[in-house]
Amino acid sequence: MTNHNDLPLTSSHWGTYRARVGNGRVQELLAFEHDKDPSPIGPGILDVQHGPTRIDAPMVRKSWLEHGPGARTELRGVDPFVEVSWDKANKIVATELDRIRTDHGNASIFGGSYGWASAGRFHHAQSQLKRFLNCIGGFTSSKFTYSFAAAEAMVPHILGSFRAYLDTCTSYDSIRDHTTLFVCFGGVPLKNGQISQGGTGRHIQREGLMTAGNANIHFVNISPLKSDLLDDVGGDWLAIRPNSDVAMILALAHTLQTEGLADHAFLDRYTTGFEHFLPYLLGETDGVPKSAEWAAEICEIPAVTIRNLARRMASERTMISVSWSLTRQDHGEQPFWAAITLAAMLGQIGLPGGGFGFGYSAMNFIGGKFTILPGASLPQGENPVKNFIPVARITDLLMRPGEPFDFDGVRYEYPDIELVWWAGGNPFHHHQDLNLMMQAWQKPQTIIVNEWCWNSLAKRADIVLPCTTPLERQDIALTARDPYVVSMSRLTEPYGQARDDYEIFSGIAREMGVDASFTEDRSSEDWQSWIYEQTAIRAKAAGIEIPEYDTFLKNGWFKIDDPADPVVMLSSFRSDPQANPLATPSGKIEIFSQTVADFGYDDCPGHPVWREPYEWLGNADPRWPLHLISNQPKDKLHSQFDHGGVSKAKKITGREPVLIHPYDAADRGLKDGDIVRLFNDRGACLGGILIDPSIRPGVIQMSTGSWYDPQDPTTPGSLCKHGNPNVLTRDKGTSKLGQGPTAHSCLVEAELFTEAPPPVTAHEPPKILRPETPNDP
């Protein structure tokens, strides 16, 4: 019998797995021997690798094929698809790209490709698409991510960088040995830590949390959801009103200042601008002291609880964690700025186990202790087109061509988009106000997607190019966020006529005469060898030795040695701020930013402030009395594998679960398992009720990820019968500075659905017209 450790390897953002292959298919995915807490989601690909949702051939929407670009007899997502050959698909796409760039210019091509990167350094959809589009003259791009766009814009003004400190959060071993109080705004949701961009070899989040809990660290979970912190670590749950974290943070800072607990020596040496912030904190500028009593009315946490927490934070080694989700609300720039300011007032930044961290357990790598491998990747080339949008402004881009928008201190203009190409990602999952987006989605003349399954995006495209899954291609799992480097084996042949993205773009490049610049006469295997060799050169320069490529392929994996010392964020800056200044104008932490102040934004001034959200329980319309939390799901990554067994097992009569407090359920006559209609003036969807006292009264929770499934796809605004909460959320930027998504500022009502629930069709393929002969129709 084959030894487990001799089986071939594959990797994904859910983890690394050994594969048992037989009869031309992967029969089983077994946890990598070094992973003691494997995710059950990764093997779920076997549920859907071969099945009705796989796209087996190039497809063109019938009305587009018959009447040409821009001509439609139905909304996208209604009429059937026609199968065509790869030769014909390549010609169609090449001809359309030539027409668009000739008639409208390359700025009219939007290369969306925003989505989660699975393992695989070479077969990375975004890199492949952007390299190809740059070879034909460029494209309009997007900037930042839905995960934390507001922080990506804001934190560089405070610390000089965001990504640098995202990747170097203080490690769990430092927390275990030195922290005594762990205060987490938005919790530390272990479910999110199952995954990591680019792949992962060993899951560390549960172990990190448990070792911290076993070290008698006291946790304080400040969240509307008790489940945002593992029960096993104990601690306190402060069921804060959603969107009010900044008010509570300001009140903690006010208590520190007024009770003489703030570390002014730290503020004087390591920060700038506190003197501009202090009058606001004390109420001298607006007549409103940001006291515990003031905050108690906003966040509904007792004033005595806030004051006692502030005193404890000042007297103990405290780690402040701010969840990424806090950025995805109206004024989402403010929570991170306020939390950094609070940490500065405590004076523990740069000390072992102290300071702040961005989203522990938001991904598996955060809090890890590992050496960063400077890996190479596929060169994307230079984009001659300088137009871009903040990532969450896709609907505005399509509906408001030529109109101005503000972003991070500059005024830009939306270009006129005629062609959209998405490869790796699904805007029908991560974007807000899907009913509005469906209107915008009709505007481009042509929409092309590279997809492996008939999800909500593929069904609403004009041209669908079937791509492979990681099980069907060889690659290298190599990321700076994980110490394991894995040779991913090609385990099975591609499904139907599916091709990997490199093969897809190479074919179109040949049609357009740019194949030499796209491929550089390298095969997929040649590029992977090149990437590894370039990584070896960079690694050697950084003092890291990695095996020869042939040895790596033979052994299947290796691990970079961990550093000897724990990771402590900003420790070098604390030890010598003159020798190790931050990349801010002052070289210090900017509690007040003159740069931001000079932007003149009324919704984001020069220091952290409380701004009332446009939609929250503090100003609730009586028609919509419940605050909706549409957080990340436990049983899938975003919408990936929504059609898999793990996700389907958690659904209620085929619908996304809806968590509700017993009080709110009783008020509406609801019981466990009931099908409810969630609605507001933007849309409506169905879900299945789960009654649970571990959610704050007045709050309702439905995770994102269920594939958009309108009851009547011919009618804009139709009920989503499957349970996609983004038919309810508002499409508005966090502020003029960050323009991030604001999904967590959303009010709804819930009522029992008394009709016969309509069948869920989200996981069914569209109608497909097949040629009767091998020739094209």
PDB file of C-alpha atoms in Angstrom, residues 206-367:
ATOM      1  CA  ARG A 206      -6.259  27.712  16.403  1.00  0.00           C
ATOM      2  CA  GLU A 207      -2.932  26.749  17.937  1.00  0.00           C
ATOM      3  CA  GLY A 208      -1.989  30.412  18.384  1.00  0.00           C
ATOM      4  CA  LEU A 209      -5.258  31.296  20.056  1.00  0.00           C
ATOM      5  CA  MET A 210      -5.258  28.216  22.274  1.00  0.00           C
ATOM      6  CA  THR A 211      -1.695  28.748  23.467  1.00  0.00           C
ATOM      7  CA  ALA A 212      -2.607  32.336  24.275  1.00  0.00           C
ATOM      8  CA  GLY A 213      -5.719  31.208  26.129  1.00  0.00           C
ATOM      9  CA  ASN A 214      -3.775  28.569  28.024  1.00  0.00           C
ATOM     10  CA  ALA A 215      -1.270  31.249  29.040  1.00  0.00           C
ATOM     11  CA  ASN A 216      -4.064  32.938  31.004  1.00  0.00           C
ATOM     12  CA  ILE A 217      -4.291  35.918  28.698  1.00  0.00           C
ATOM     13  CA  HIS A 218      -7.574  37.697  29.215  1.00  0.00           C
ATOM     14  CA  PHE A 219      -9.513  38.235  25.980  1.00  0.00           C
ATOM     15  CA  VAL A 220     -12.137  40.908  25.376  1.00  0.00           C
ATOM     16  CA  ASN A 221     -14.263  40.287  22.293  1.00  0.00           C
ATOM     17  CA  ILE A 222     -15.900  43.543  21.181  1.00  0.00           C
ATOM     18  CA  SER A 223     -18.343  42.451  18.515  1.00  0.00           C
ATOM     19  CA  PRO A 224     -22.072  41.966  17.879  1.00  0.00           C
ATOM     20  CA  LEU A 225     -21.249  38.251  17.443  1.00  0.00           C
ATOM     21  CA  LYS A 226     -20.026  36.116  20.333  1.00  0.00           C
ATOM     22  CA  SER A 227     -18.780  33.572  17.774  1.00  0.00           C
ATOM     23  CA  ASP A 228     -16.147  36.059  16.610  1.00  0.00           C
ATOM     24  CA  LEU A 229     -13.920  34.604  19.327  1.00  0.00           C
ATOM     25  CA  LEU A 230     -13.279  30.955  20.100  1.00  0.00           C
ATOM     26  CA  ASP A 231     -15.220  29.943  23.224  1.00  0.00           C
ATOM     27  CA  ASP A 232     -12.283  27.858  24.433  1.00  0.00           C
ATOM     28  CA  VAL A 233     -10.178  30.949  25.225  1.00  0.00           C
ATOM     29  CA  GLY A 234     -12.846  32.413  27.497  1.00  0.00           C
ATOM     30  CA  GLY A 235     -12.806  36.111  28.255  1.00  0.00           C
ATOM     31  CA  ASP A 236     -15.494  38.779  28.032  1.00  0.00           C
ATOM     32  CA  TRP A 237     -17.969  39.463  25.265  1.00  0.00           C
ATOM     33  CA  LEU A 238     -18.961  43.110  24.863  1.00  0.00           C
ATOM     34  CA  ALA A 239     -21.890  43.037  22.429  1.00  0.00           C
ATOM     35  CA  ILE A 240     -21.280  46.412  20.848  1.00  0.00           C
ATOM     36  CA  ARG A 241     -23.772  48.082  18.535  1.00  0.00           C
ATOM     37  CA  PRO A 242     -22.514  47.599  14.962  1.00  0.00           C
ATOM     38  CA  ASN A 243     -20.530  50.484  13.406  1.00  0.00           C
ATOM     39  CA  SER A 244     -19.874  52.190  16.764  1.00  0.00           C
ATOM     40  CA  ASP A 245     -16.348  50.885  17.486  1.00  0.00           C
ATOM     41  CA  VAL A 246     -14.757  54.301  16.879  1.00  0.00           C
ATOM     42  CA  ALA A 247     -16.925  55.917  19.550  1.00  0.00           C
ATOM     43  CA  MET A 248     -15.833  53.305  22.082  1.00  0.00           C
ATOM     44  CA  ILE A 249     -12.165  53.637  21.104  1.00  0.00           C
ATOM     45  CA  LEU A 250     -12.348  57.414  21.492  1.00  0.00           C
ATOM     46  CA  ALA A 251     -13.931  56.977  24.927  1.00  0.00           C
ATOM     47  CA  LEU A 252     -11.111  54.638  25.969  1.00  0.00           C
ATOM     48  CA  ALA A 253      -8.644  57.299  24.795  1.00  0.00           C
ATOM     49  CA  HIS A 254     -10.586  59.994  26.673  1.00  0.00           C
ATOM     50  CA  THR A 255     -10.395  57.976  29.879  1.00  0.00           C
ATOM     51  CA  LEU A 256      -6.638  57.493  29.472  1.00  0.00           C
ATOM     52  CA  GLN A 257      -6.139  61.220  28.983  1.00  0.00           C
ATOM     53  CA  THR A 258      -8.434  62.530  31.708  1.00  0.00           C
ATOM     54  CA  GLU A 259      -7.228  60.031  34.309  1.00  0.00           C
ATOM     55  CA  GLY A 260      -3.539  60.667  33.655  1.00  0.00           C
ATOM     56  CA  LEU A 261      -2.948  57.210  32.165  1.00  0.00           C
ATOM     57  CA  ALA A 262      -1.728  58.251  28.709  1.00  0.00           C
ATOM     58  CA  ASP A 263       1.976  57.755  27.971  1.00  0.00           C
ATOM     59  CA  HIS A 264       2.963  61.271  26.884  1.00  0.00           C
ATOM     60  CA  ALA A 265       6.641  60.410  26.745  1.00  0.00           C
ATOM     61  CA  PHE A 266       5.835  57.877  24.008  1.00  0.00           C
ATOM     62  CA  LEU A 267       3.539  60.338  22.243  1.00  0.00           C
ATOM     63  CA  ASP A 268       6.219  63.025  22.253  1.00  0.00           C
ATOM     64  CA  ARG A 269       8.989  60.798  20.916  1.00  0.00           C
ATOM     65  CA  TYR A 270       7.185  58.521  18.458  1.00  0.00           C
ATOM     66  CA  THR A 271       4.110  60.399  17.222  1.00  0.00           C
ATOM     67  CA  THR A 272       3.149  63.719  15.775  1.00  0.00           C
ATOM     68  CA  GLY A 273      -0.083  65.680  15.889  1.00  0.00           C
ATOM     69  CA  PHE A 274      -1.515  64.596  19.235  1.00  0.00           C
ATOM     70  CA  GLU A 275      -1.949  68.275  20.145  1.00  0.00           C
ATOM     71  CA  HIS A 276      -4.315  68.662  17.152  1.00  0.00           C
ATOM     72  CA  PHE A 277      -6.328  65.590  18.128  1.00  0.00           C
ATOM     73  CA  LEU A 278      -6.577  66.332  21.860  1.00  0.00           C
ATOM     74  CA  PRO A 279      -8.986  69.317  21.636  1.00  0.00           C
ATOM     75  CA  TYR A 280     -11.387  67.154  19.631  1.00  0.00           C
ATOM     76  CA  LEU A 281     -11.053  64.294  22.129  1.00  0.00           C
ATOM     77  CA  LEU A 282     -11.787  66.624  25.047  1.00  0.00           C
ATOM     78  CA  GLY A 283     -14.681  68.326  23.253  1.00  0.00           C
ATOM     79  CA  GLU A 284     -13.028  71.730  23.015  1.00  0.00           C
ATOM     80  CA  THR A 285     -13.580  71.993  19.258  1.00  0.00           C
ATOM     81  CA  ASP A 286     -17.170  70.762  19.026  1.00  0.00           C
ATOM     82  CA  GLY A 287     -18.493  70.987  22.584  1.00  0.00           C
ATOM     83  CA  VAL A 288     -18.756  67.188  22.866  1.00  0.00           C
ATOM     84  CA  PRO A 289     -16.216  65.452  25.133  1.00  0.00           C
ATOM     85  CA  LYS A 290     -15.657  61.919  23.874  1.00  0.00           C
ATOM     86  CA  SER A 291     -16.236  60.529  27.330  1.00  0.00           C
ATOM     87  CA  ALA A 292     -17.343  57.079  28.383  1.00  0.00           C
ATOM     88  CA  GLU A 293     -20.836  58.448  29.031  1.00  0.00           C
ATOM     89  CA  TRP A 294     -20.982  59.921  25.524  1.00  0.00           C
ATOM     90  CA  ALA A 295     -19.850  56.648  23.944  1.00  0.00           C
ATOM     91  CA  ALA A 296     -22.169  54.523  26.085  1.00  0.00           C
ATOM     92  CA  GLU A 297     -25.209  56.044  24.395  1.00  0.00           C
ATOM     93  CA  ILE A 298     -23.746  55.361  20.950  1.00  0.00           C
ATOM     94  CA  CYS A 299     -22.306  51.861  21.332  1.00  0.00           C
ATOM     95  CA  GLU A 300     -24.558  50.692  24.208  1.00  0.00           C
ATOM     96  CA  ILE A 301     -21.669  49.464  26.319  1.00  0.00           C
ATOM     97  CA  PRO A 302     -21.945  50.805  29.897  1.00  0.00           C
ATOM     98  CA  ALA A 303     -19.705  53.760  30.708  1.00  0.00           C
ATOM     99  CA  VAL A 304     -18.283  51.971  33.744  1.00  0.00           C
ATOM    100  CA  THR A 305     -17.277  49.032  31.528  1.00  0.00           C
ATOM    101  CA  ILE A 306     -15.468  51.369  29.133  1.00  0.00           C
ATOM    102  CA  ARG A 307     -13.622  53.190  31.911  1.00  0.00           C
ATOM    103  CA  ASN A 308     -12.602  49.964  33.658  1.00  0.00           C
ATOM    104  CA  LEU A 309     -11.330  48.520  30.384  1.00  0.00           C
ATOM    105  CA  ALA A 310      -9.246  51.647  29.722  1.00  0.00           C
ATOM    106  CA  ARG A 311      -7.702  51.435  33.180  1.00  0.00           C
ATOM    107  CA  ARG A 312      -6.894  47.771  32.718  1.00  0.00           C
ATOM    108  CA  MET A 313      -5.364  48.386  29.301  1.00  0.00           C
ATOM    109  CA  ALA A 314      -3.082  51.013  30.818  1.00  0.00           C
ATOM    110  CA  SER A 315      -1.994  48.760  33.686  1.00  0.00           C
ATOM    111  CA  GLU A 316      -1.279  45.593  31.667  1.00  0.00           C
ATOM    112  CA  ARG A 317       0.612  44.560  28.542  1.00  0.00           C
ATOM    113  CA  THR A 318      -2.171  44.970  26.004  1.00  0.00           C
ATOM    114  CA  MET A 319      -2.562  43.855  22.408  1.00  0.00           C
ATOM    115  CA  ILE A 320      -5.257  45.642  20.389  1.00  0.00           C
ATOM    116  CA  SER A 321      -6.540  43.732  17.362  1.00  0.00           C
ATOM    117  CA  VAL A 322      -8.753  45.458  14.812  1.00  0.00           C
ATOM    118  CA  SER A 323     -10.662  43.217  12.422  1.00  0.00           C
ATOM    119  CA  TRP A 324     -10.466  43.874   8.692  1.00  0.00           C
ATOM    120  CA  SER A 325     -14.274  43.900   8.706  1.00  0.00           C
ATOM    121  CA  LEU A 326     -14.259  47.229  10.576  1.00  0.00           C
ATOM    122  CA  THR A 327     -13.035  48.926   7.409  1.00  0.00           C
ATOM    123  CA  ARG A 328     -16.069  47.701   5.453  1.00  0.00           C
ATOM    124  CA  GLN A 329     -18.508  50.209   6.952  1.00  0.00           C
ATOM    125  CA  ASP A 330     -19.335  53.836   6.381  1.00  0.00           C
ATOM    126  CA  HIS A 331     -16.250  55.880   7.377  1.00  0.00           C
ATOM    127  CA  GLY A 332     -14.236  52.661   7.480  1.00  0.00           C
ATOM    128  CA  GLU A 333     -10.980  54.622   7.535  1.00  0.00           C
ATOM    129  CA  GLN A 334     -11.595  55.714  11.117  1.00  0.00           C
ATOM    130  CA  PRO A 335     -11.451  52.464  13.182  1.00  0.00           C
ATOM    131  CA  PHE A 336      -7.821  51.704  12.274  1.00  0.00           C
ATOM    132  CA  TRP A 337      -6.726  55.317  12.780  1.00  0.00           C
ATOM    133  CA  ALA A 338      -8.483  55.493  16.139  1.00  0.00           C
ATOM    134  CA  ALA A 339      -7.082  52.125  17.279  1.00  0.00           C
ATOM    135  CA  ILE A 340      -3.507  53.106  16.354  1.00  0.00           C
ATOM    136  CA  THR A 341      -3.982  56.363  18.271  1.00  0.00           C
ATOM    137  CA  LEU A 342      -5.261  54.454  21.316  1.00  0.00           C
ATOM    138  CA  ALA A 343      -2.281  52.086  21.155  1.00  0.00           C
ATOM    139  CA  ALA A 344       0.065  55.082  20.945  1.00  0.00           C
ATOM    140  CA  MET A 345      -1.519  56.602  24.054  1.00  0.00           C
ATOM    141  CA  LEU A 346      -0.870  53.324  25.893  1.00  0.00           C
ATOM    142  CA  GLY A 347       2.779  53.604  24.841  1.00  0.00           C
ATOM    143  CA  GLN A 348       3.259  49.875  24.209  1.00  0.00           C
ATOM    144  CA  ILE A 349       3.793  49.924  20.434  1.00  0.00           C
ATOM    145  CA  GLY A 350       6.983  48.040  19.564  1.00  0.00           C
ATOM    146  CA  LEU A 351       7.094  46.143  22.873  1.00  0.00           C
ATOM    147  CA  PRO A 352       6.781  42.330  22.928  1.00  0.00           C
ATOM    148  CA  GLY A 353       3.123  41.393  23.135  1.00  0.00           C
ATOM    149  CA  GLY A 354       1.949  45.002  23.040  1.00  0.00           C
ATOM    150  CA  GLY A 355       0.677  47.564  20.558  1.00  0.00           C
ATOM    151  CA  PHE A 356      -1.798  46.699  17.830  1.00  0.00           C
ATOM    152  CA  GLY A 357      -2.397  44.214  15.033  1.00  0.00           C
ATOM    153  CA  PHE A 358      -4.486  44.224  11.896  1.00  0.00           C
ATOM    154  CA  GLY A 359      -6.966  41.383  11.961  1.00  0.00           C
ATOM    155  CA  TYR A 360      -5.630  38.371  13.843  1.00  0.00           C
ATOM    156  CA  SER A 361      -7.132  35.301  12.143  1.00  0.00           C
ATOM    157  CA  ALA A 362      -8.323  37.340   9.180  1.00  0.00           C
ATOM    158  CA  MET A 363      -6.003  34.968   7.309  1.00  0.00           C
ATOM    159  CA  ASN A 364      -3.868  32.081   8.455  1.00  0.00           C
ATOM    160  CA  PHE A 365      -0.509  33.871   8.198  1.00  0.00           C
ATOM    161  CA  ILE A 366      -1.288  36.750  10.583  1.00  0.00           C
ATOM    162  CA  GLY A 367       0.533  36.222  13.858  1.00  0.00           C
TER     163      GLY A 367
END
